Amino acid sequence: MEGEFFDMLPVLRMAAFGMLFETAMGVQIDEAEVERRGLLRVTDELAASVIGRVINIFHWPDFVFNLTKKGQRFYNNVEYIRSYNEQIVKKRKAEYKIGLEDGNKRKSFLDILLRMHLEDGTLTEDQVRDEVATVFIGGFDTTATAASYTLYLLGHYPEIQAKVHQELDEVFGDDWDRPVTLEDMKNLKYLECVIKESMRLYPPVPVVARNIDEDMKVGEYTIPRGTVAFAVIFALHRHPRVYENPNDFIPERFLEKKERHPYAYVPFSGGSRNCIGQRFAQIEDKIMLAQILRRFKVESKVPIEELQLQIEIVLRPVEGIELKLTKRERSA
């Protein structure tokens, strides 16, 4: 694929999916296994079902939705994911009980949950399965999408990409192969600003919903209790009252110590119901980008003004993210 334009998003989705499986469940899974089991297809169908139900008010009542073919397909997919996760949980639980865990291996998220279930009793087995399912469904697509938009923007701004390469060279030198450490990530400050600015312009989750528990006054309007309100993060992040030159890609705005409203930048939502996996997503995103950009230069095909987007649970490009990767030359 090097030297030719190709859709980067499927590659990043598979990479993020593999990273999630290993860190969250302690399971290594390859592309063939993912394809054979249709895991990405099922998660895509689940996301499409949720959005389809949201925009069709006739499907809001459970008793109606459950009778439709789409409803039956949705619950079949939910059961498939639940069954697959249950197999992993049961296998790992059996290993945990007889002490087969590798003491030298880092504990996965599932290992921690099982300890809380088996040793502390603070979680039931159903709760363990539910937590694993939450991470499984929501833990990879947003990260892959965010990384693809970052690469897309860098492909249109070579001067910013050059600054990222300079920082990566200062941290890694010519060693393109060693793993990225937590200490490395602390030193990748400009890359972090680039990622933040990318998620400002293209938030992976562009809209979030909240149930209004009591009447709420917003300016001259009253939102009555029981309303489902939608916060459009995509619009908020591009509001001229919040950001100067809001449609421009300016990573330096996150280097500045500028006071902003705490909810002016919410790529992971905000408040008590913000994204529980945001720290993991930030680390995963930074690692993937560091691994790619210390090896390659990136060029984008579709002009920014022509990039078509569609709002689902995740902000998706209609026709993918076409990029060209060119291997960088090592310094002498």
XYZ file of N, CA and C in Angstrom, residues 141-142 145-146 202-207 308-318:
63
model
N -13.702 1.798 17.897
C -14.090 2.539 16.699
C -13.792 4.027 16.822
N -14.050 4.583 17.998
C -13.792 6.009 18.193
C -12.302 6.311 18.070
N -11.212 6.051 14.382
C -11.747 7.181 13.625
C -10.981 8.456 13.937
N -10.706 8.690 15.224
C -9.948 9.879 15.618
C -8.566 9.882 14.981
N -12.990 17.256 14.272
C -13.709 16.029 13.913
C -13.884 15.162 15.158
N -14.771 15.565 16.068
C -14.977 14.752 17.274
C -15.490 13.367 16.895
N -14.868 12.306 17.397
C -15.287 10.949 17.008
C -16.768 10.689 17.278
N -17.263 11.189 18.405
C -18.696 11.100 18.710
C -19.258 12.516 18.590
N -19.952 12.830 17.488
C -20.327 14.219 17.217
C -21.541 14.725 17.979
N -22.352 13.794 18.498
C -23.583 14.171 19.200
C -23.745 13.270 20.418
N -16.884 14.422 2.736
C -18.280 14.249 3.132
C -18.354 13.407 4.401
N -19.164 13.875 5.336
C -19.287 13.218 6.633
C -20.715 12.755 6.852
N -20.852 11.695 7.627
C -22.186 11.268 8.046
C -22.170 11.029 9.548
N -23.217 11.519 10.193
C -23.299 11.409 11.643
C -23.999 10.113 12.009
N -23.238 9.212 12.608
C -23.801 8.013 13.225
C -23.436 8.115 14.701
N -23.269 7.012 15.393
C -22.731 7.099 16.747
C -21.333 7.692 16.667
N -20.609 7.282 15.619
C -19.278 7.818 15.331
C -19.373 8.693 14.090
N -18.577 9.772 14.049
C -18.545 10.646 12.878
C -17.757 9.954 11.773
N -18.454 9.489 10.749
C -17.807 8.682 9.718
C -17.633 9.470 8.417
N -16.512 9.261 7.726
C -16.387 9.775 6.361
C -17.210 8.891 5.431
N -17.969 9.500 4.535
C -18.865 8.731 3.666
C -18.085 7.742 2.808
